[in-house]
CSV table of C-alpha atoms in Angstrom, one decimal:
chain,number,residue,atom,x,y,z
A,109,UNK,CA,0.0,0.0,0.0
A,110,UNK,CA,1.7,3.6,-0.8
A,111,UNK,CA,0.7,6.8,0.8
A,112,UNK,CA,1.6,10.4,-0.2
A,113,UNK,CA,2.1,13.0,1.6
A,114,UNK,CA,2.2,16.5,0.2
A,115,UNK,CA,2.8,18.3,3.0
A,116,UNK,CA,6.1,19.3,4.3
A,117,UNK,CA,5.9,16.8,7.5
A,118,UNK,CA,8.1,17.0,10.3
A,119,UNK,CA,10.8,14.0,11.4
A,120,UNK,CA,8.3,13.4,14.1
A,121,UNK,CA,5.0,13.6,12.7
A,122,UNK,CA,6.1,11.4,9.7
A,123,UNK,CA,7.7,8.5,11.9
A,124,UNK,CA,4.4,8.3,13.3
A,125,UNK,CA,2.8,7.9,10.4
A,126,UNK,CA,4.8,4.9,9.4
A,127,UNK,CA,4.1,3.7,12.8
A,128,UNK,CA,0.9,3.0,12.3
A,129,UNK,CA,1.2,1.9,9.0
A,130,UNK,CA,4.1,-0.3,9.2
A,131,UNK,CA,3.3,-2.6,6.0
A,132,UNK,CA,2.8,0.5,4.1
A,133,UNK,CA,5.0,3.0,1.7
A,134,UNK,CA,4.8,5.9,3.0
A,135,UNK,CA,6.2,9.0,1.1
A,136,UNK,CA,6.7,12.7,1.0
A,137,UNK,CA,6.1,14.6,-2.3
A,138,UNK,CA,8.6,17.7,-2.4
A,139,UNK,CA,7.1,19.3,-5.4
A,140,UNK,CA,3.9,19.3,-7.8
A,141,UNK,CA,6.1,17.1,-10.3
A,142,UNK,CA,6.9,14.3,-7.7
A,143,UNK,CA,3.3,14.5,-6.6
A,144,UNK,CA,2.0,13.9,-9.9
A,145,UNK,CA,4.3,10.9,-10.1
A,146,UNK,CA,3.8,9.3,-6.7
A,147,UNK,CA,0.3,9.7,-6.4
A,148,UNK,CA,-0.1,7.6,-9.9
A,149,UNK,CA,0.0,4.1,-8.3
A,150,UNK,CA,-0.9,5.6,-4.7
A,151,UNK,CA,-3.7,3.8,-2.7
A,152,UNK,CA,-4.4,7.2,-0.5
A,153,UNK,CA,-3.2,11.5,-0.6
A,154,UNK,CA,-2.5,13.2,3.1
A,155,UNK,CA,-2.9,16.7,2.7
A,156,UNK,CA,-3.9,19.8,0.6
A,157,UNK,CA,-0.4,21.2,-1.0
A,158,UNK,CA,-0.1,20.0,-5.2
A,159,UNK,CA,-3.7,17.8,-4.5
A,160,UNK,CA,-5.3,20.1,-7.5
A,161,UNK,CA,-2.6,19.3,-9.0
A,162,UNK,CA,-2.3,15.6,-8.9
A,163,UNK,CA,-5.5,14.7,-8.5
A,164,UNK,CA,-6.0,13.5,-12.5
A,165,UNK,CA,-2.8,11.7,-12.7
A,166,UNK,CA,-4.5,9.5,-10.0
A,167,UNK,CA,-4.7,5.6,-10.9
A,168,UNK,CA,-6.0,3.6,-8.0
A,169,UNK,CA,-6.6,5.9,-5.0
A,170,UNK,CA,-8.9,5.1,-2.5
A,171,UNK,CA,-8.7,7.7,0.1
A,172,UNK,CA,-8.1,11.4,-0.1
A,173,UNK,CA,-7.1,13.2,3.5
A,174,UNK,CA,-7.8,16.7,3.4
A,175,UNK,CA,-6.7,19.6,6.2
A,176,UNK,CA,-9.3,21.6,5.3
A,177,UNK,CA,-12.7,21.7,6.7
A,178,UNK,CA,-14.1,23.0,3.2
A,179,UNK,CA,-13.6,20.8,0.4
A,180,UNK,CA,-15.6,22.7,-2.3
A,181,UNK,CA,-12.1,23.3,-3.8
A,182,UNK,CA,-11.7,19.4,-4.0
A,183,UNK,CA,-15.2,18.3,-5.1
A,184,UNK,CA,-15.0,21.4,-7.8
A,185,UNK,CA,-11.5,19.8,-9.6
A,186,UNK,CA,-13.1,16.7,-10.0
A,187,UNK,CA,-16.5,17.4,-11.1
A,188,UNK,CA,-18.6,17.3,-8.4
A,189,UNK,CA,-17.1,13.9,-6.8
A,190,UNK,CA,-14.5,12.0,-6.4
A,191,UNK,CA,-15.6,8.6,-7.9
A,192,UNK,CA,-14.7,5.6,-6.1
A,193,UNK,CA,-12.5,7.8,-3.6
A,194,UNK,CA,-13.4,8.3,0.1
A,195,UNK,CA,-12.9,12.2,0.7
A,196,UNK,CA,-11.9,12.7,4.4
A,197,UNK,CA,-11.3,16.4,5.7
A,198,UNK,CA,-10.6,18.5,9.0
A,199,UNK,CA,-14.1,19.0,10.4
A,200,UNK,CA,-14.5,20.6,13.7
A,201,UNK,CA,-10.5,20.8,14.0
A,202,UNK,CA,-10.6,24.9,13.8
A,203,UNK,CA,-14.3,25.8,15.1
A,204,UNK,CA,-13.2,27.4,18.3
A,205,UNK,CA,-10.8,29.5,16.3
A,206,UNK,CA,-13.0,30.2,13.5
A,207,UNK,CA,-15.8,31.1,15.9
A,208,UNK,CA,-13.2,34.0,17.6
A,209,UNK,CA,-12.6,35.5,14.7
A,210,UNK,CA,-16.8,35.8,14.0
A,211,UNK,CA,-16.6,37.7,17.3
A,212,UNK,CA,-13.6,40.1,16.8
A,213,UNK,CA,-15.4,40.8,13.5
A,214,UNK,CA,-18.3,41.3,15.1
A,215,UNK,CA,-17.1,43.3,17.7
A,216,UNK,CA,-15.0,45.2,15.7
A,217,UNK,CA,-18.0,46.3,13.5
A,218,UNK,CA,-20.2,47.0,16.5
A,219,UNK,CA,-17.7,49.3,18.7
A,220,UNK,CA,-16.3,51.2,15.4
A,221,UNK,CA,-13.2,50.0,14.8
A,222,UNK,CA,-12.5,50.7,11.5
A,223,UNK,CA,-13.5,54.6,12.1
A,224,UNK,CA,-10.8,54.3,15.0
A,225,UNK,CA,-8.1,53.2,12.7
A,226,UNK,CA,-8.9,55.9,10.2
A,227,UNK,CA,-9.2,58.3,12.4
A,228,UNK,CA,-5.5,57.1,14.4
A,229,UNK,CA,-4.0,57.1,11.3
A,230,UNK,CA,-4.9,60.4,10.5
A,231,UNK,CA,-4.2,61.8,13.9
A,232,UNK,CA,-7.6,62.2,14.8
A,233,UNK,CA,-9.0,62.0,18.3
A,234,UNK,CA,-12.9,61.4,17.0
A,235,UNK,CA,-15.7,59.9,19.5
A,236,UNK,CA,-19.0,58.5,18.1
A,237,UNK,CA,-21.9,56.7,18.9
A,238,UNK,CA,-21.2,52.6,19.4
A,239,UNK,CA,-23.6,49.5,19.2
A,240,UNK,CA,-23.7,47.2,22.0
A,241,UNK,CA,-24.1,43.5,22.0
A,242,UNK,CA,-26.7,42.6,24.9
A,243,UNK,CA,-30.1,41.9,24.0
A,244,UNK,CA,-29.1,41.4,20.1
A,245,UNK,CA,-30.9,38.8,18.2
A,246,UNK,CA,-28.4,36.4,16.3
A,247,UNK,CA,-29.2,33.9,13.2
A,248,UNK,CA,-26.4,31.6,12.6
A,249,UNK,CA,-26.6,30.1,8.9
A,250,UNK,CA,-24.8,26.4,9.4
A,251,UNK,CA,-25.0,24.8,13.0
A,252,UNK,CA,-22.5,22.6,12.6
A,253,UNK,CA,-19.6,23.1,15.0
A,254,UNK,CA,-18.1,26.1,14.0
A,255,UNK,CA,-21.8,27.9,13.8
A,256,UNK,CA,-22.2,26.2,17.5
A,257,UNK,CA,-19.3,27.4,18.9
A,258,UNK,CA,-20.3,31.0,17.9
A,259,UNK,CA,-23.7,30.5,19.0
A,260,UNK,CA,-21.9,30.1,22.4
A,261,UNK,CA,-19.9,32.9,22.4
A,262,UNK,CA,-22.6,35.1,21.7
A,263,UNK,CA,-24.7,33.5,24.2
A,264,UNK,CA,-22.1,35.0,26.7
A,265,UNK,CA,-22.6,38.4,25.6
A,266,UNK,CA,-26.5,38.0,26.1
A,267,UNK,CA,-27.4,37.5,22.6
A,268,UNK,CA,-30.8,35.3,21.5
A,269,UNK,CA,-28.9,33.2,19.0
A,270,UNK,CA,-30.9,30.8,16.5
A,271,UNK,CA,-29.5,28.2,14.7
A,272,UNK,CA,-30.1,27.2,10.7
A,273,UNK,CA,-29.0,23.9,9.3
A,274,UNK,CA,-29.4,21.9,6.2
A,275,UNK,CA,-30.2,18.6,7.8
A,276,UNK,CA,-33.0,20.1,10.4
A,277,UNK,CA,-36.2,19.0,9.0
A,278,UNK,CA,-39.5,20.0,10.1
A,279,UNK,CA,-40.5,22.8,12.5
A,280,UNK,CA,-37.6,24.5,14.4
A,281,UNK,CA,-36.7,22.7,17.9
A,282,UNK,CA,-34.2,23.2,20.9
A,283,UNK,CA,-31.3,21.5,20.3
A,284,UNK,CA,-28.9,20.1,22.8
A,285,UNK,CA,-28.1,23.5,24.1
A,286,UNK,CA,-32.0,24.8,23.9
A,287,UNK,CA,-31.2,26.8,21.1
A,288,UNK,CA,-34.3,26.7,18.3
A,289,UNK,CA,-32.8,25.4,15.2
A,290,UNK,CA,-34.3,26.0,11.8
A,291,UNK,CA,-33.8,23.6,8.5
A,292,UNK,CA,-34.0,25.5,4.7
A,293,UNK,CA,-37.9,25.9,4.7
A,294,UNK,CA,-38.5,28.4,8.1
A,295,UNK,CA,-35.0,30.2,8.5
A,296,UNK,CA,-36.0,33.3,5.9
A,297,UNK,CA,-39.0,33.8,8.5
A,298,UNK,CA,-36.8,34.9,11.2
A,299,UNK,CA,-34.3,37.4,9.2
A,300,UNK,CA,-36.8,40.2,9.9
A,301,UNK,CA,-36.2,40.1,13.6
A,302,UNK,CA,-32.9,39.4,13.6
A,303,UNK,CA,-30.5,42.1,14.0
A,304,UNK,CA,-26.8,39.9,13.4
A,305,UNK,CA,-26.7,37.7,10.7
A,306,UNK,CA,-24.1,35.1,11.3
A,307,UNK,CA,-22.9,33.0,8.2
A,308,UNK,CA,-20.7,30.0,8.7
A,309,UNK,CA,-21.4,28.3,5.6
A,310,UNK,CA,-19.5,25.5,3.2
A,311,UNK,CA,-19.8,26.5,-0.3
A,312,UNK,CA,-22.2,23.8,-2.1
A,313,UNK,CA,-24.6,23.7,-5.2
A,314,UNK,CA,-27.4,24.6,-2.9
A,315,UNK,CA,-25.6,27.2,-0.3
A,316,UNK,CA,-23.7,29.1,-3.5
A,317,UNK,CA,-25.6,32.7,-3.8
A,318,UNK,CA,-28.4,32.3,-1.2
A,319,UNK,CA,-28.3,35.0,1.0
A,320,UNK,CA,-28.9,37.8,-1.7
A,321,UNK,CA,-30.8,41.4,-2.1
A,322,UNK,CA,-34.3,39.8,-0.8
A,323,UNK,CA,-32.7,38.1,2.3
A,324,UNK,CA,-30.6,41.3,3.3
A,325,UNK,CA,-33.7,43.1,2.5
A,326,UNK,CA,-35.8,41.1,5.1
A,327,UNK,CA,-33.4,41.7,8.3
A,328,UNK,CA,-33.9,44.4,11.0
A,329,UNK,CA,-32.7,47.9,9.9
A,330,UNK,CA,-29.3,48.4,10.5
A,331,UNK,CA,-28.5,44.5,10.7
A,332,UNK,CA,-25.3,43.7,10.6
A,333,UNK,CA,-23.8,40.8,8.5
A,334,UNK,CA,-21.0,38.5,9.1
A,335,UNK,CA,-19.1,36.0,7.0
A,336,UNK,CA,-16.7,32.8,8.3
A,337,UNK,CA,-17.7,30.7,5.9
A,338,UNK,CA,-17.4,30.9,2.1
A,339,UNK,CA,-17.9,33.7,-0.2
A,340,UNK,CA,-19.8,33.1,-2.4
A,341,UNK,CA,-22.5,32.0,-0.1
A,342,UNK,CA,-23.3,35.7,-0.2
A,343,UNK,CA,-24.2,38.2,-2.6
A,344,UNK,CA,-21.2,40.7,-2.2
A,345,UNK,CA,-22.8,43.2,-4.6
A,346,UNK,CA,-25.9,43.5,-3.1
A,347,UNK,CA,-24.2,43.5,0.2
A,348,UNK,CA,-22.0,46.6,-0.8
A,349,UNK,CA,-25.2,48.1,-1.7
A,350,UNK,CA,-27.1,47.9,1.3
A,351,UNK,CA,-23.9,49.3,2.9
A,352,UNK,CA,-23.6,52.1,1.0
A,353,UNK,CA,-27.1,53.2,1.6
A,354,UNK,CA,-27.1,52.5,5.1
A,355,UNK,CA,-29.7,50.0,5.2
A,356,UNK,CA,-27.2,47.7,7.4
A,357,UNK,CA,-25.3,48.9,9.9
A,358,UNK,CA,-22.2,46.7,9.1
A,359,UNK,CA,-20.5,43.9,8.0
A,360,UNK,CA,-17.3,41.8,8.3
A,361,UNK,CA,-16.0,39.5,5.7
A,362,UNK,CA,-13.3,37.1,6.0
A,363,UNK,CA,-13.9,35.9,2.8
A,364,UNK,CA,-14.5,36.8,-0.5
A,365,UNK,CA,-16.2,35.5,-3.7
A,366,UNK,CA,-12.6,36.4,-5.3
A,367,UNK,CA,-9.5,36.0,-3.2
A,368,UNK,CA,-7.2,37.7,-2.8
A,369,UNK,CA,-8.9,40.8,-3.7
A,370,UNK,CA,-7.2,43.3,-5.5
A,371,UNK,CA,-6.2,46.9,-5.8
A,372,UNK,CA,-9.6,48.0,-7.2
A,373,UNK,CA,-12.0,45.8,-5.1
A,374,UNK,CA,-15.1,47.4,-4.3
A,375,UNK,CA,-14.7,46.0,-1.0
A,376,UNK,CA,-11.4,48.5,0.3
A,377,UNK,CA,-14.1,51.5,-0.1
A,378,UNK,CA,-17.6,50.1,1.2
A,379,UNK,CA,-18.2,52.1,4.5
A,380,UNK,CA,-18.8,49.9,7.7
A,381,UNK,CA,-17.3,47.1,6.2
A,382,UNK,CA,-14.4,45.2,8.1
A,383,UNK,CA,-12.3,42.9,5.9
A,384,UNK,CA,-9.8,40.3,6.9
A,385,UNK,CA,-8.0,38.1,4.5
A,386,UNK,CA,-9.1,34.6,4.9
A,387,UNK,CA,-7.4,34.1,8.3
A,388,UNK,CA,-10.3,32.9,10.5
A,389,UNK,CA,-8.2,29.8,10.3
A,390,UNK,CA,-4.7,31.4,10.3
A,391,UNK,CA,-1.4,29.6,9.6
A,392,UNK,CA,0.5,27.4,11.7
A,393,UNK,CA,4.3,27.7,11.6
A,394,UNK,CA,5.4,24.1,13.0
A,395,UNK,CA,3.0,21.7,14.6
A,396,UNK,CA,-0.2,21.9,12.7
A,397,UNK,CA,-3.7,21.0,14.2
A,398,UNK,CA,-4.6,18.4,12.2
A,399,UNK,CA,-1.8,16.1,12.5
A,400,UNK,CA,-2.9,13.5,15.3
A,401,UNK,CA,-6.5,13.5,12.9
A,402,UNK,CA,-4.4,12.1,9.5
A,403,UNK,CA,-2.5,9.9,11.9
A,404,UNK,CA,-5.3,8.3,13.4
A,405,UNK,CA,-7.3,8.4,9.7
A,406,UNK,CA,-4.4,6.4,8.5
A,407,UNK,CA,-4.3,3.9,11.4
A,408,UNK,CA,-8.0,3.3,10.6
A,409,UNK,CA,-7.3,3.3,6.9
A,410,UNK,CA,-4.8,0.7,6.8
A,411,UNK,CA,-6.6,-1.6,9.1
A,412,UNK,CA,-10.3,-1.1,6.9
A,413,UNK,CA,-12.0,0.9,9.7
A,414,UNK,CA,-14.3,3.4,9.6
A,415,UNK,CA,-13.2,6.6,8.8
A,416,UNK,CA,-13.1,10.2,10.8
A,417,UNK,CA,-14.4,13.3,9.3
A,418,UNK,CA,-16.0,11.2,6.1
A,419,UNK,CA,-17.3,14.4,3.5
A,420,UNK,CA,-20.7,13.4,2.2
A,421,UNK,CA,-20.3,14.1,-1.3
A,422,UNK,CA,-23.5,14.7,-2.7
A,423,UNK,CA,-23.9,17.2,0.0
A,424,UNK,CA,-20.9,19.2,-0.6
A,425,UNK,CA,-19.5,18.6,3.2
């Protein structure tokens, strides 16, 4: 059996992967050309660094290991699925992080701090009105764990948090934590009272573009909207629009349809908009997360048991 690994794996991290895979070839791909070469009679691919890349020179594989918890990248390069492959990725591994990241956007939009840069960096010793927190009504699109682990961070700051998720059928009901969780027929209901919009969604066929103009429309005046999840979940033109004319009172973005955005982005001049570039999950100089996951997921691989994190394909996640 032969794995490849496309990452740049430490001395440490790799002699445990052969530890638990003892019968098995394990080796590192240094470049896109030696992944393209190895991973033509490999049986599974660890990791996300020249996967686009190698991906059709692929023979016989059987199990692909991502370290990301979206895989619309992925499933996008081969055509919707990967046939005959199982697709495992990093679910859950960076919710916590993700999920403080929501909250300094969210914070940052609510207490001004854009305005405060601007005016620092001009000099300027400006005071202005500021939004508070408490008593805000919350709507978190995709309660998986990352949307759960922001619904309990805003909890603490006294904020009636709902929940939306794909698999919810039915009417909404209290989940584990009592908080009312909506599926795709009843969440549009609630945007009218709610006054934070909370997205945290993967990017699939049936996510792609569905918070546009109407939705934005339908929440409170001076809503504020914030997005963990992916892009192009949201309408970023009608967004800007509602910004410019003041129907919302904010937004963050970590993400955009487009990344990285460039020089003449819309988004650098959209007032009350707070932009960070992709780091909700930031980099990790040495140890990453997600090792003890692919070394486990490879212990379970080689001995045909069930594996962690499995991406249901047809879903998109």
């Amino acid at each position: 059996m032969k794995i490849v690994v496309t990452y740049e794996a430490s001395a440490a991290h790799l002699q445990r992967l052969r530890a638990v895979a003892p019968e098995s070839e394990v080796v590192v791909a240094g470049s896109e050309e030696e992944a393209r070469a190895m991973v033509a009679d490999a049986d599974a691919l660890l990791g996300n660094r020249f996967l686009l890349q190698s991906l059709p020179f692929a023979t016989r594989l059987r199990w692909v290991q991502s370290g990301s918890m979206g895989v619309d990248p992925i499933l996008r390069r081969a055509g919707g699925r990967l046939d005959g492959v199982v697709l495992t990725c990093a679910r859950g591994l960076y919710a916590d992080e993700v999920a403080d990241h929501a909250m300094a956007l969210l914070l940052g939009v609510t207490r001004g701090l854009r305005s405060a840069v601007e005016s620092f960096g001009a000099r300027r010793w400006d005071r202005w009105s500021l939004r508070t927190l408490a008593g805000a009504r919350a709507l978190v699109l995709g309660w998986g764990e990352t949307g759960r682990a922001i619904g309990r961070r805003l909890r603490a700051f006294d904020v009636s948090v709902q929940g939306v998720r794909r698999r919810h059928e039915g009417a909404p009901a209290a989940d584990g934590e009592g908080v009312r969780v909506h599926g795709p027929a009843t969440w549009r209901a609630e945007l009218p009272s709610t006054d934070v919009l909370l997205v945290a969604l993967p990017l699939t066929a049936a996510t792609e573009g569905s918070i546009g103009g109407a939705e934005l429309d339908a929440l409170a005046p001076g809503a504020i909207v914030v997005n963990v999840g992916r892009g192009a979940v949201l309408d970023e033109d009608a967004l800007f629009e509602r910004l410019r004319s003041g129907r919302l009172g904010g937004a963050g973005l970590d993400t955009l349809r487009e990344e990285p955005a460039g020089p003449d982005h819309p988004a650098w001049s959209v007032p009350g908009l707070l932009l960070t570039p992709h780091v909700g999950r930031s980099l990790e100089p040495g140890v990453r997360r997600w090792e003890p996951l692919f070394e486990e997921n490879l212990r379970r691989f080689v001995r045909g048991e069930p594996l962690l994190h499995v991406v249901d394909q047809a879903a998109g996640y």
